[in-house]
PDB file of C-alpha atoms (C1' of nucleotides) in Angstrom:
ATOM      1  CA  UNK A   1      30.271 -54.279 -72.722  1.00  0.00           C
ATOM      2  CA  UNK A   2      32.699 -55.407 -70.124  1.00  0.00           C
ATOM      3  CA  UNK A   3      35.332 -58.203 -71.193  1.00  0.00           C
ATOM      4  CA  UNK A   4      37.292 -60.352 -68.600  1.00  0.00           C
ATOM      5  CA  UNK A   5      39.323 -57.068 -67.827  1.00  0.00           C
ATOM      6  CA  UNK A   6      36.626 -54.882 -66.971  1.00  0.00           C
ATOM      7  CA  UNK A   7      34.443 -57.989 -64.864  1.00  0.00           C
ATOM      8  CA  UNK A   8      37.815 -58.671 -62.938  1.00  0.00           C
ATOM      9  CA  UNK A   9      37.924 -54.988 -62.593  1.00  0.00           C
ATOM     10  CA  UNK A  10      34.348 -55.133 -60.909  1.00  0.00           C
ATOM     11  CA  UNK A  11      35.180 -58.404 -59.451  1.00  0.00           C
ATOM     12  CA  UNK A  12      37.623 -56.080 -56.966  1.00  0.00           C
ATOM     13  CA  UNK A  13      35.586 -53.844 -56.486  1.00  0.00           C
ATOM     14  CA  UNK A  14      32.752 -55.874 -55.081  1.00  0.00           C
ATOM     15  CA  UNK A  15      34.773 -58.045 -52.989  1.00  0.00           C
ATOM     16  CA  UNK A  16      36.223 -54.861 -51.689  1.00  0.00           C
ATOM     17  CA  UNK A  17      33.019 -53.203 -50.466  1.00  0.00           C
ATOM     18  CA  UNK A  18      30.321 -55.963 -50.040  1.00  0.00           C
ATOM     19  CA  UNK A  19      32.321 -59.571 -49.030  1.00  0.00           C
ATOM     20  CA  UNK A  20      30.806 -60.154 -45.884  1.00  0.00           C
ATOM     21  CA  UNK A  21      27.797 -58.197 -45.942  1.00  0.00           C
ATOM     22  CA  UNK A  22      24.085 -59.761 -45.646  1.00  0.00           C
ATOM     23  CA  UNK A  23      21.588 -59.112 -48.505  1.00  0.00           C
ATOM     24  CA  UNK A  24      18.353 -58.779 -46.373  1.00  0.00           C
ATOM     25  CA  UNK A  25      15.926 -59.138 -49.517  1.00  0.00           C
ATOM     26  CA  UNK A  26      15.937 -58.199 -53.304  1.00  0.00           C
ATOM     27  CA  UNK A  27      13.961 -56.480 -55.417  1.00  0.00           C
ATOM     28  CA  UNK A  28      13.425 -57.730 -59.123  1.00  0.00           C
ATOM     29  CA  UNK A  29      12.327 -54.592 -61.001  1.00  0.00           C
ATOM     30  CA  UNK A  30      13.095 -56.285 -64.606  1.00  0.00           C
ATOM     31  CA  UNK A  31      12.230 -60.328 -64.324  1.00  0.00           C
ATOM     32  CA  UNK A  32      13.429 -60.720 -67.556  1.00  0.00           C
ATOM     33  CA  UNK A  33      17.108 -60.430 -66.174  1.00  0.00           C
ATOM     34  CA  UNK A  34      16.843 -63.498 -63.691  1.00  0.00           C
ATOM     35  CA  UNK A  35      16.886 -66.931 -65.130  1.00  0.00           C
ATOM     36  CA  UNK A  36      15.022 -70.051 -63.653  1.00  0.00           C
ATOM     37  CA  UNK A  37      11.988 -69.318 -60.768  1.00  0.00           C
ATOM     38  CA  UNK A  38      11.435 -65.650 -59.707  1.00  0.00           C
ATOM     39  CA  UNK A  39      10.444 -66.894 -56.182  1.00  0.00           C
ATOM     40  CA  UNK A  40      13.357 -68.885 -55.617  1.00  0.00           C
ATOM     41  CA  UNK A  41      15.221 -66.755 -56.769  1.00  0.00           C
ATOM     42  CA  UNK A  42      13.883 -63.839 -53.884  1.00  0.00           C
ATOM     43  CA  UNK A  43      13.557 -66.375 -51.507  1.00  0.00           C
ATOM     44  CA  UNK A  44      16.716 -67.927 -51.620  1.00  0.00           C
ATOM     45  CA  UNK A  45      18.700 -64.523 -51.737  1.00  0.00           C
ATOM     46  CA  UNK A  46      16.535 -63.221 -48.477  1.00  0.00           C
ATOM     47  CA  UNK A  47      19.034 -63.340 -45.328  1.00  0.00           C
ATOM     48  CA  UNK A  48      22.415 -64.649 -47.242  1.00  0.00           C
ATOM     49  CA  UNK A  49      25.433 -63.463 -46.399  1.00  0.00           C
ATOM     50  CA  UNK A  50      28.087 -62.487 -49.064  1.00  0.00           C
ATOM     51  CA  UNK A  51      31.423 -64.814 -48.789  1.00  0.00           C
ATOM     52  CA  UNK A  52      33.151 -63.302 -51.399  1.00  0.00           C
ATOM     53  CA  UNK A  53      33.031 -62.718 -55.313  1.00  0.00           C
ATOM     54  CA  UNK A  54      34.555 -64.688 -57.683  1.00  0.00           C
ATOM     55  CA  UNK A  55      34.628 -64.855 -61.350  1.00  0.00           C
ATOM     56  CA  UNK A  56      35.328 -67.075 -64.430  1.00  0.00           C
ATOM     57  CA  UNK A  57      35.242 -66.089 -68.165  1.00  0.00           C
ATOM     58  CA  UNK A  58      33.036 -63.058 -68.174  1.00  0.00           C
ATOM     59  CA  UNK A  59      31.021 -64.389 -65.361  1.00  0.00           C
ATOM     60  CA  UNK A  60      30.421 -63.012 -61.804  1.00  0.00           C
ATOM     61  CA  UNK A  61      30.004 -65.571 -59.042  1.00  0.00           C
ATOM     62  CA  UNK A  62      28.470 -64.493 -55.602  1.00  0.00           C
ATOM     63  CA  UNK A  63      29.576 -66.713 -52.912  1.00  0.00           C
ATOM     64  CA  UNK A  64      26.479 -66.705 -50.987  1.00  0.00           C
ATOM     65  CA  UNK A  65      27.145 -70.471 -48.760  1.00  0.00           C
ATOM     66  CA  UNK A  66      25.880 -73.545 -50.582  1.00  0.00           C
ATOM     67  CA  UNK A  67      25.418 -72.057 -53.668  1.00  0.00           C
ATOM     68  CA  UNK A  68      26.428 -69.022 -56.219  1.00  0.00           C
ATOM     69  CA  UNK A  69      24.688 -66.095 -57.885  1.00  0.00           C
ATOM     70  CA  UNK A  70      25.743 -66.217 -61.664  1.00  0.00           C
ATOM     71  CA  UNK A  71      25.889 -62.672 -63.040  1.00  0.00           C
ATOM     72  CA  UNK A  72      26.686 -61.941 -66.794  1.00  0.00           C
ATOM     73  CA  UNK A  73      26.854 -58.522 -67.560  1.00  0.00           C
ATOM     74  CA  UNK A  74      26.586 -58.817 -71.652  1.00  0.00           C
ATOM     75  CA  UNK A  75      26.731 -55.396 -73.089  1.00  0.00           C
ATOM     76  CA  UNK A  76      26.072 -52.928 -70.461  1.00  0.00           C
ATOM     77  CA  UNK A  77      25.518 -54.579 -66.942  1.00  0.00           C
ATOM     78  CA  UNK A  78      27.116 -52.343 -64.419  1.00  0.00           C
ATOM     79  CA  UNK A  79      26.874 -52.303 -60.136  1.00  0.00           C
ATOM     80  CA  UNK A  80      26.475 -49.305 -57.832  1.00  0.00           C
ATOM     81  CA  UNK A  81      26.079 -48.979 -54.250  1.00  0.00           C
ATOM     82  CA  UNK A  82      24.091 -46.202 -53.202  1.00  0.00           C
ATOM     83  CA  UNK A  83      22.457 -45.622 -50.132  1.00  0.00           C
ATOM     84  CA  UNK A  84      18.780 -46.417 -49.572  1.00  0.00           C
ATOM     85  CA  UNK A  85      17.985 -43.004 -50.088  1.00  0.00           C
ATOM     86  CA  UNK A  86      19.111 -42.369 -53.394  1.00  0.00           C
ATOM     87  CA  UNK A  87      15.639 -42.865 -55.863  1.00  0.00           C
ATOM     88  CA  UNK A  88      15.873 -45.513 -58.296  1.00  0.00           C
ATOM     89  CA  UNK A  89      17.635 -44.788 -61.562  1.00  0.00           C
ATOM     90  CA  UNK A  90      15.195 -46.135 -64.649  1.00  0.00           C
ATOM     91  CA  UNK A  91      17.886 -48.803 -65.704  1.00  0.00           C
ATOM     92  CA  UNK A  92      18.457 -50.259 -62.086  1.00  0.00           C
ATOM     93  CA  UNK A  93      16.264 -53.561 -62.661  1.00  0.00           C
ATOM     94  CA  UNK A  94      17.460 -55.597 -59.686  1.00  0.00           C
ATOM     95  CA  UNK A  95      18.295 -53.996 -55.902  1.00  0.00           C
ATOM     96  CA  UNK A  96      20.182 -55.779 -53.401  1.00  0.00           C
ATOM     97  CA  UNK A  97      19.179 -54.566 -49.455  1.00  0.00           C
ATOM     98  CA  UNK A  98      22.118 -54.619 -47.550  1.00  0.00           C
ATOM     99  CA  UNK A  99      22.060 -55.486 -43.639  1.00  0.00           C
ATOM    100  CA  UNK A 100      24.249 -52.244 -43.228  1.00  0.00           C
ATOM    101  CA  UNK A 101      21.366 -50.086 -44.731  1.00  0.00           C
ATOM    102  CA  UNK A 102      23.201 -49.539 -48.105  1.00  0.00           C
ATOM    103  CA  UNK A 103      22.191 -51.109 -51.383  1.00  0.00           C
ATOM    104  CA  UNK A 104      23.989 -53.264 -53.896  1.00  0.00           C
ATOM    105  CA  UNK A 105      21.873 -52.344 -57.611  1.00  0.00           C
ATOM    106  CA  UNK A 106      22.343 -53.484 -61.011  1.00  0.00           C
ATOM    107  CA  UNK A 107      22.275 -51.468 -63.572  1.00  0.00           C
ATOM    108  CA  UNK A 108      21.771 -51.970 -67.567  1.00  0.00           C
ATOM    109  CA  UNK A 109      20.536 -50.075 -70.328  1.00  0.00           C
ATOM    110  CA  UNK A 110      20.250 -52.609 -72.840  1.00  0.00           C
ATOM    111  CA  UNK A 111      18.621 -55.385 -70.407  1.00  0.00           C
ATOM    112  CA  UNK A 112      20.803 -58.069 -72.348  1.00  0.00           C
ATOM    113  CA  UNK A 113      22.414 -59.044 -68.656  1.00  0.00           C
ATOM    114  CA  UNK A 114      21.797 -62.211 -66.795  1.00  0.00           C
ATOM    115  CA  UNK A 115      21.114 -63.587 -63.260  1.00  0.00           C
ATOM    116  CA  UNK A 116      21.113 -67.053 -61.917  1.00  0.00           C
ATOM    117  CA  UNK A 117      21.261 -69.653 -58.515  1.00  0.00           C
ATOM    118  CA  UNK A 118      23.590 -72.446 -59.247  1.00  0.00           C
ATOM    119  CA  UNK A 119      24.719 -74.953 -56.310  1.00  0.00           C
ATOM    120  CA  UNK A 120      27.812 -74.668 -55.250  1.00  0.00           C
ATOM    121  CA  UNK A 121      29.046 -78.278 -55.560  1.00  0.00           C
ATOM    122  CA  UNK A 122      28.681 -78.874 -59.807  1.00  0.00           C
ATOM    123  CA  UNK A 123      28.681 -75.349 -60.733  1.00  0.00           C
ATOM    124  CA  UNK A 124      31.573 -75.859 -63.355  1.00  0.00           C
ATOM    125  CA  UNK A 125      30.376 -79.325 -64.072  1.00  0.00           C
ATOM    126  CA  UNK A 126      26.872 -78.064 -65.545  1.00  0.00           C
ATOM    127  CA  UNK A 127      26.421 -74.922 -68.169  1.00  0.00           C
ATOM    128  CA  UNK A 128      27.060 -72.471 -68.605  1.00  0.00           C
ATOM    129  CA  UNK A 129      30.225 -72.567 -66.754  1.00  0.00           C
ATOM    130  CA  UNK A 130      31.285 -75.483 -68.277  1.00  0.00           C
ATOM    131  CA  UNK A 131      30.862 -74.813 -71.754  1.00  0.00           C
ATOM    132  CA  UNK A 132      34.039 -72.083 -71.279  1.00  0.00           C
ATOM    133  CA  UNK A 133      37.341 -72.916 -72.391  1.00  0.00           C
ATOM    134  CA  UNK A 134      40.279 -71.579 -70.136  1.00  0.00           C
ATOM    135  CA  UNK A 135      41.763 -68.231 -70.206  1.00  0.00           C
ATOM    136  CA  UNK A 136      44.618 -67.242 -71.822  1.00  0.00           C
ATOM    137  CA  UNK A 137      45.970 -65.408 -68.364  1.00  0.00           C
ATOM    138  CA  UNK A 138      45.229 -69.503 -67.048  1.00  0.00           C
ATOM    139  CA  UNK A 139      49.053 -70.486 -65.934  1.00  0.00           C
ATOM    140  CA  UNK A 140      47.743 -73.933 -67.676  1.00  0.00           C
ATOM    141  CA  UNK A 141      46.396 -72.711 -70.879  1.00  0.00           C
ATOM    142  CA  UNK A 142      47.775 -75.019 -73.226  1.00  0.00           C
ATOM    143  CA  UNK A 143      48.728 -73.053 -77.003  1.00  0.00           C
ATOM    144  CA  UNK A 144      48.861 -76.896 -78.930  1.00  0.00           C
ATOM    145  CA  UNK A 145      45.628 -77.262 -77.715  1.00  0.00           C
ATOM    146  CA  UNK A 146      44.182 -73.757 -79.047  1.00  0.00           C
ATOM    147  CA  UNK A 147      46.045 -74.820 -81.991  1.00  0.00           C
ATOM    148  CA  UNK A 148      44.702 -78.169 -82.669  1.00  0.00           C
ATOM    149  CA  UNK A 149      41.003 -76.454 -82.321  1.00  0.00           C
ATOM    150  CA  UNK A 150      41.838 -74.438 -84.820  1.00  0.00           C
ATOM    151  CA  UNK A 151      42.964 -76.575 -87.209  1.00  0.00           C
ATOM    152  CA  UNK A 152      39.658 -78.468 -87.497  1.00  0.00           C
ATOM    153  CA  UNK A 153      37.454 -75.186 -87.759  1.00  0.00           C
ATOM    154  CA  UNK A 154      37.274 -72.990 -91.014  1.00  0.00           C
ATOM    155  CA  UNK A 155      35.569 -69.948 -89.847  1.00  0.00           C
ATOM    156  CA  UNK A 156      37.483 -66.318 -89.258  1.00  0.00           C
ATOM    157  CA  UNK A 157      40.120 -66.468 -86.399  1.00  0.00           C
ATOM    158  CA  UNK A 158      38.522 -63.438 -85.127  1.00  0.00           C
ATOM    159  CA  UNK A 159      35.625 -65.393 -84.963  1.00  0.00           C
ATOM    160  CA  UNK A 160      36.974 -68.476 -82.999  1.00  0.00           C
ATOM    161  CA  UNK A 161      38.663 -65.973 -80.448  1.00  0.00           C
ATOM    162  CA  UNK A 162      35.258 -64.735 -79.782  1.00  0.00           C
ATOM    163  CA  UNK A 163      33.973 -68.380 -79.276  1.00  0.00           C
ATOM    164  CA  UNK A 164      33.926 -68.670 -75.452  1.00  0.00           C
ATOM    165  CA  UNK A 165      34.262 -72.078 -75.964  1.00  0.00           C
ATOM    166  CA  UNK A 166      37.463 -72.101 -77.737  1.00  0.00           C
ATOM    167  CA  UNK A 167      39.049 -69.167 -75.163  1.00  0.00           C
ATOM    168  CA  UNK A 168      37.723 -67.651 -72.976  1.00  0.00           C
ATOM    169  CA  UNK A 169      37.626 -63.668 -71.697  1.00  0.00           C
ATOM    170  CA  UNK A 170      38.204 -61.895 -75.076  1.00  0.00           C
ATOM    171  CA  UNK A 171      35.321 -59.964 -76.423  1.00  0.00           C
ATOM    172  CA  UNK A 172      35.377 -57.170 -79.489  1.00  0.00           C
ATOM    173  CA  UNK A 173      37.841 -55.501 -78.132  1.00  0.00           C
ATOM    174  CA  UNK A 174      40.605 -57.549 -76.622  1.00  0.00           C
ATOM    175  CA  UNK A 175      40.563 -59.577 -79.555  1.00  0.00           C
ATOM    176  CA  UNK A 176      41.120 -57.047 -81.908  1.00  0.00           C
ATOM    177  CA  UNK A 177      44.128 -55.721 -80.032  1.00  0.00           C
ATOM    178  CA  UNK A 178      45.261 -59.875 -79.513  1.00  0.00           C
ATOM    179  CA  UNK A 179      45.246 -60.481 -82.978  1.00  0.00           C
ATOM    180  CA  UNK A 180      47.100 -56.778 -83.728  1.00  0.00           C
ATOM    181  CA  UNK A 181      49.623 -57.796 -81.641  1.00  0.00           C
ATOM    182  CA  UNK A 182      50.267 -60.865 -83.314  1.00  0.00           C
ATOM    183  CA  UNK A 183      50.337 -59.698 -86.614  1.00  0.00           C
ATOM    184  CA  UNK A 184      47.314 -61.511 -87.918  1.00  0.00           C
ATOM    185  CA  UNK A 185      44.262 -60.582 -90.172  1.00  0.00           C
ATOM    186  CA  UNK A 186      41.331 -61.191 -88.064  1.00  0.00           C
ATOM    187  CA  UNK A 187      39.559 -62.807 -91.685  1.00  0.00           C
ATOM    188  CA  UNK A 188      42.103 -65.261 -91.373  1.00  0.00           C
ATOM    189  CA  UNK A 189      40.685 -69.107 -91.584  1.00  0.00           C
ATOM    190  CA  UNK A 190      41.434 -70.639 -88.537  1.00  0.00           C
ATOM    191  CA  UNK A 191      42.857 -73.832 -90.172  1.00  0.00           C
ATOM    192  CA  UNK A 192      45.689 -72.033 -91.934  1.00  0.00           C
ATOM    193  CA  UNK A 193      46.645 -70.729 -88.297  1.00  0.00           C
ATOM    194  CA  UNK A 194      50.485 -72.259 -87.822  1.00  0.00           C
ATOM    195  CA  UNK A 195      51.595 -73.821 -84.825  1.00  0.00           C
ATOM    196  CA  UNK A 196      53.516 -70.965 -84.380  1.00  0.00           C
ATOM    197  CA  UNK A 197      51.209 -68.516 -84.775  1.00  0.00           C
ATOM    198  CA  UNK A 198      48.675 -69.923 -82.293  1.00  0.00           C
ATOM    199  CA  UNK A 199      51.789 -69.882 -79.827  1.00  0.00           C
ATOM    200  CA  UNK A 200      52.136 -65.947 -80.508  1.00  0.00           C
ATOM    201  CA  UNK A 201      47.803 -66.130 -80.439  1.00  0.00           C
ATOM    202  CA  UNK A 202      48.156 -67.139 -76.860  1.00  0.00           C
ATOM    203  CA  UNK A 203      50.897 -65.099 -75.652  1.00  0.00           C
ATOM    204  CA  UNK A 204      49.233 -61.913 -77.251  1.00  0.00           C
ATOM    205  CA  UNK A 205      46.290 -62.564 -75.701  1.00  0.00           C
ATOM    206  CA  UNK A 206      47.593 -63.008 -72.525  1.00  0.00           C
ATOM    207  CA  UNK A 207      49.492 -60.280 -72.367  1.00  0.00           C
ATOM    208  CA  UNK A 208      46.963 -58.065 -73.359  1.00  0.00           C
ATOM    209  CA  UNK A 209      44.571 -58.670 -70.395  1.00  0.00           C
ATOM    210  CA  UNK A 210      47.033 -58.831 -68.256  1.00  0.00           C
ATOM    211  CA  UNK A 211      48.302 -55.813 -68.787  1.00  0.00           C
ATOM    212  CA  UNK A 212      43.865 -54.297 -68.946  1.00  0.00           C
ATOM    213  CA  UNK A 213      43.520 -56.009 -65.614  1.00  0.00           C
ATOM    214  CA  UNK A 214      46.309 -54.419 -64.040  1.00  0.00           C
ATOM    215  CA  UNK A 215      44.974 -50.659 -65.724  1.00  0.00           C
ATOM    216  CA  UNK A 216      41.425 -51.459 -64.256  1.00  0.00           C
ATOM    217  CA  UNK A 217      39.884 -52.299 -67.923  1.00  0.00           C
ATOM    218  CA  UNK A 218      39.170 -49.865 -70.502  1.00  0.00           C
ATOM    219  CA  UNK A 219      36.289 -47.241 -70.253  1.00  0.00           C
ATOM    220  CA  UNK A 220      35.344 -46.177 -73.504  1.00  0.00           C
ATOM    221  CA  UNK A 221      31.519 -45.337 -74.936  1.00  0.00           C
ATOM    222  CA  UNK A 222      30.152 -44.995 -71.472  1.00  0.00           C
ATOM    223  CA  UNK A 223      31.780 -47.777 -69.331  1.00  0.00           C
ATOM    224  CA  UNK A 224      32.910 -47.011 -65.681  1.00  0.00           C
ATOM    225  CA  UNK A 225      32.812 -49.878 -63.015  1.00  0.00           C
ATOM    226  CA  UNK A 226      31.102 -50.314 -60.122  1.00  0.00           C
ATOM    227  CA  UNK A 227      32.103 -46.850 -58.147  1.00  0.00           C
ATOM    228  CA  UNK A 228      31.944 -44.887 -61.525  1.00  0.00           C
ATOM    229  CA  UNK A 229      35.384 -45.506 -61.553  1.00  0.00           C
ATOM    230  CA  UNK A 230      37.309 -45.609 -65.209  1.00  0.00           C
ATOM    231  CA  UNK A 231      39.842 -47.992 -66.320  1.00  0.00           C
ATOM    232  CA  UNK A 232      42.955 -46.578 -68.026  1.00  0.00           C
ATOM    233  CA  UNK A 233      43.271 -49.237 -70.729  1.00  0.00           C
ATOM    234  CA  UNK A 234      41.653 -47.281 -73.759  1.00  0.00           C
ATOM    235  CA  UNK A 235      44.997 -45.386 -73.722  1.00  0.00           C
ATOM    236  CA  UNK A 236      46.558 -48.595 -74.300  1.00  0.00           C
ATOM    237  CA  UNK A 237      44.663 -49.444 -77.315  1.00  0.00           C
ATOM    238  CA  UNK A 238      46.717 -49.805 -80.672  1.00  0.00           C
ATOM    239  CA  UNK A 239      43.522 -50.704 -83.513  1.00  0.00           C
ATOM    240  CA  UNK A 240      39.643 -50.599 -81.762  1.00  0.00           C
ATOM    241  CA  UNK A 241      38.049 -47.713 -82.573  1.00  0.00           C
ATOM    242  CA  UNK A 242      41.412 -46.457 -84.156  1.00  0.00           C
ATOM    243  CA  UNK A 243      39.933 -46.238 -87.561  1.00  0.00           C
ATOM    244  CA  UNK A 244      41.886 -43.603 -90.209  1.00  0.00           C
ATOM    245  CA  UNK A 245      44.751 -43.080 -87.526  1.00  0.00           C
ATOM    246  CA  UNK A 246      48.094 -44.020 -88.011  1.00  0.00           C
ATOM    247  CA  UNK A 247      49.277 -47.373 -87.256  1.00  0.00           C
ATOM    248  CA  UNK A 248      52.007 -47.113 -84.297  1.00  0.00           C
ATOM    249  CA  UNK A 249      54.379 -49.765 -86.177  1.00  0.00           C
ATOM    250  CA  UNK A 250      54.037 -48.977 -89.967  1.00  0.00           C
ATOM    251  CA  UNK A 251      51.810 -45.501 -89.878  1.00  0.00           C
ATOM    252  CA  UNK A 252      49.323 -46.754 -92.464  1.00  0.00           C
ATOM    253  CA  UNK A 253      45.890 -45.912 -91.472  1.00  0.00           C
ATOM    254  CA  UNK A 254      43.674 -48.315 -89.595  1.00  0.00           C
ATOM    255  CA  UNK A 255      41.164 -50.061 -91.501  1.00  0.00           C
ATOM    256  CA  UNK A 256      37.512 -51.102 -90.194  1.00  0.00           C
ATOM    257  CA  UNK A 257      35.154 -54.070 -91.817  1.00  0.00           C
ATOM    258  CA  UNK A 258      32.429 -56.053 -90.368  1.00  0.00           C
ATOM    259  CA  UNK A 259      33.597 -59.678 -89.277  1.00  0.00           C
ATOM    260  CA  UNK A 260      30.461 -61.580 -89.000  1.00  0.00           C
ATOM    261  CA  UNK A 261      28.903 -58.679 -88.318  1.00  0.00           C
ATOM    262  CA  UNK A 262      31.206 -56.761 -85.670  1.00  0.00           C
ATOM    263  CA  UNK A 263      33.282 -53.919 -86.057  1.00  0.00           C
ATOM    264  CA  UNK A 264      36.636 -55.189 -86.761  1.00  0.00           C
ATOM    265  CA  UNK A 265      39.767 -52.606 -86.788  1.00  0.00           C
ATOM    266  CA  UNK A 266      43.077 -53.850 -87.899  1.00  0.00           C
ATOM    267  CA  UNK A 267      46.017 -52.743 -90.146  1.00  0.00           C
ATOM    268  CA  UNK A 268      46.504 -53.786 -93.139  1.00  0.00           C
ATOM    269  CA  UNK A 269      50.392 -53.888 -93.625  1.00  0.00           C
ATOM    270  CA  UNK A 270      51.148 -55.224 -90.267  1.00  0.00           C
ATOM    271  CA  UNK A 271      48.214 -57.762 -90.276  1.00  0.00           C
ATOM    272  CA  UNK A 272      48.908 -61.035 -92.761  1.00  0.00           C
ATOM    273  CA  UNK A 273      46.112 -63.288 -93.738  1.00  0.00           C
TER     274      UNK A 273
ATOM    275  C1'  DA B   1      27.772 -80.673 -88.191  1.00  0.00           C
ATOM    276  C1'  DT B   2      29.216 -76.090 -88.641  1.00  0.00           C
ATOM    277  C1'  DA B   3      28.687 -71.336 -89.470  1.00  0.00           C
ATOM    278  C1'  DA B   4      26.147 -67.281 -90.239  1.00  0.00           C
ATOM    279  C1'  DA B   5      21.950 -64.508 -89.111  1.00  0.00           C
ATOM    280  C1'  DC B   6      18.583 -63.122 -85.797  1.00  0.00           C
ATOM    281  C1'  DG B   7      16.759 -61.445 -81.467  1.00  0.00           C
ATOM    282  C1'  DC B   8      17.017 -59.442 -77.117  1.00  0.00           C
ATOM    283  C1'  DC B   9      16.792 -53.857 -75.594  1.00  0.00           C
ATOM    284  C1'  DT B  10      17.942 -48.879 -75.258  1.00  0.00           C
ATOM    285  C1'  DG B  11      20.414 -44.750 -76.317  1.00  0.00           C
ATOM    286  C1'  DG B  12      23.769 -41.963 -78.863  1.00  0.00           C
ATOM    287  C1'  DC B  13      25.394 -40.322 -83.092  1.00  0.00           C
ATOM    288  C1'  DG B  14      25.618 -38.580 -87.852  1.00  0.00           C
ATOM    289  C1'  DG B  15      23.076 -37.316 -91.902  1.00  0.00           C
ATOM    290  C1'  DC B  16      19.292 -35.089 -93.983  1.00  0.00           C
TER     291       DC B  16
ATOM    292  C1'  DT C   1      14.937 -29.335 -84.080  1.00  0.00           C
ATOM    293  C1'  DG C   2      13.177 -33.735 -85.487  1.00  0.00           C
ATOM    294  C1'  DC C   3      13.221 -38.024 -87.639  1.00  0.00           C
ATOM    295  C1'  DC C   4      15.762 -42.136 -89.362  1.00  0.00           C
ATOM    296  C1'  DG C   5      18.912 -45.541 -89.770  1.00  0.00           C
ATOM    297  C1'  DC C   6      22.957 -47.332 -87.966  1.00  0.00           C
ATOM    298  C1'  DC C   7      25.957 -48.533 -84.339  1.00  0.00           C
ATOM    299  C1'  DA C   8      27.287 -50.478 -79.707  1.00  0.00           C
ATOM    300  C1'  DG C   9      32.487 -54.190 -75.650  1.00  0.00           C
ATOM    301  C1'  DG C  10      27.564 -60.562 -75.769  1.00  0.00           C
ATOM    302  C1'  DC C  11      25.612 -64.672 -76.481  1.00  0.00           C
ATOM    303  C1'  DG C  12      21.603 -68.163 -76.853  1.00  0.00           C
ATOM    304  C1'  DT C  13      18.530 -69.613 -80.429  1.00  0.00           C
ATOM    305  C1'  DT C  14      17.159 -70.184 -85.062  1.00  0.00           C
ATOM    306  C1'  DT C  15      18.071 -70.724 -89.813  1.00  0.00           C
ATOM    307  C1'  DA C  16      20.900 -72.011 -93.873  1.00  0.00           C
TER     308       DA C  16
END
DNA sequence: ATAAACGCCTGGCGGC
DNA sequence: TGCCGCCAGGCGTTTA
């Protein structure tokens, strides 16, 4: 579910309410959610104390001393804090016991999310976090380089947007509203991207999650953040999930199609293969 | 070597 | 109302 806005958006959150706080032990409801040893991992989580969150791509990175806690919250991942009191909700799989007497839990439907321990010192040396390309919001994000990528792939630009490899952040939605804004079919084969138009790619992109970070991400299906806050950014949205209403530029109706098998919404007049 | 399809899970929705 | 198939903002693994 979330894309870089909405994890930044949590990222905030998190640091806001829990930097500084001591997990006292954890609770692994789910197992299937934590990568690697189950042991460690509860052993090695017992009597940390939270330096901070941080985050890169998609990814969620508790500072806990010598080493991280990877989260990936895929579809649906979410965080509450409740207080000890509050029973356990039947989608809460892993439960954080705060010094304080509070509790950090995560939350998600689907089950799709991840956890992991990574040291500190080669975290973004070793994978996944090194398998991500930068971020388009990255002050050094470098367009010739997007460009050149995509010159030696064939598949569906849409497709290589999604490629965390190539770019990282965008997911299903942010890409749809990227490639909107620059005027390109999402079908299109990455090779016939122009120089140019990998330029615009980049700037689009950018723009568009800089402008989702600063509304607190989107909240649309059933998406609020940590607090049960919502994000503003689904008012912002020009194509996803916009199908049979007017385009804003040209008024013809949005079209949907599958692109390698996700919903795809663009316009057809304003968007050139 | 690259790209497309599958699998992981659950719940909500529309159609019958 | 109930059942059924489809859909969902991701990504690692398997297959073609």
């Amino acid at each position: 579910m979330p894309e870089l806005p909405e994890v930044e958006t949590v990222r905030r959150t998190l640091d806001h309410l829990i930097k500084g706080q001591t997990i006292k032990e954890v609770d692994v409801i789910y197992p299937n959610i934590v990568k690697g040893d189950l042991k460690t991992f509860k052993k090695t989580l017992q009597n940390v104390t939270i330096q901070g969150i941080e985050r890169k791509g998609k990814f969620l990175l508790f500072d806990i001393g010598d080493k991280y806690l990877l989260s990936h919250l895929r579809m649906e991942g979410k965080y509450f804090i409740k207080p000890l009191s509050e029973p356990i909700n039947k989608h809460e799989h892993i439960i954080f016991y705060l010094a304080d007497g509070g509790t950090l839990r995560y939350h998600d439907v689907r089950k799709f999310g991840t956890m992991e321990l990574k040291d500190k010192h080669d975290v973004y040396d070793t994978p996944p976090l090194s398998l991500l390309g930068k971020e388009p919001i990255e002050p050094n994000f470098e367009p010739m380089k997007l460009y050149k990528t995509l010159k030696q792939k064939k598949k569906a630009v849409k497709t290589a947007l999604l490629d965390q490899s190539i770019i990282s952040g965008l997911g299903n939605i942010y890409v749809d509203e990227t490639l909107f804004c620059a005027n390109i079919h999402p079908e299109k084969r990455t090779y016939k991207i122009t120089k140019k138009e990998a330029h615009t790619l980049a700037l689009c992109a950018k723009n568009v999650l800089k402008k989702a970070v600063d509304l607190g991400g989107s909240s649309i299906r059933s998406y609020t953040d940590s607090l049960g806050i919502s994000g503003r950014f689904q008012n912002e949205l020009k194509v996803h999930l916009k199908k049979n209403e007017p385009c804003e530029t040209c008024n013809r109706l949005i079209t949907k199609i599958k692109v390698n098998g996700r919903g795809t919404y663009f316009c057809k007049t304003c968007q050139k293969r």
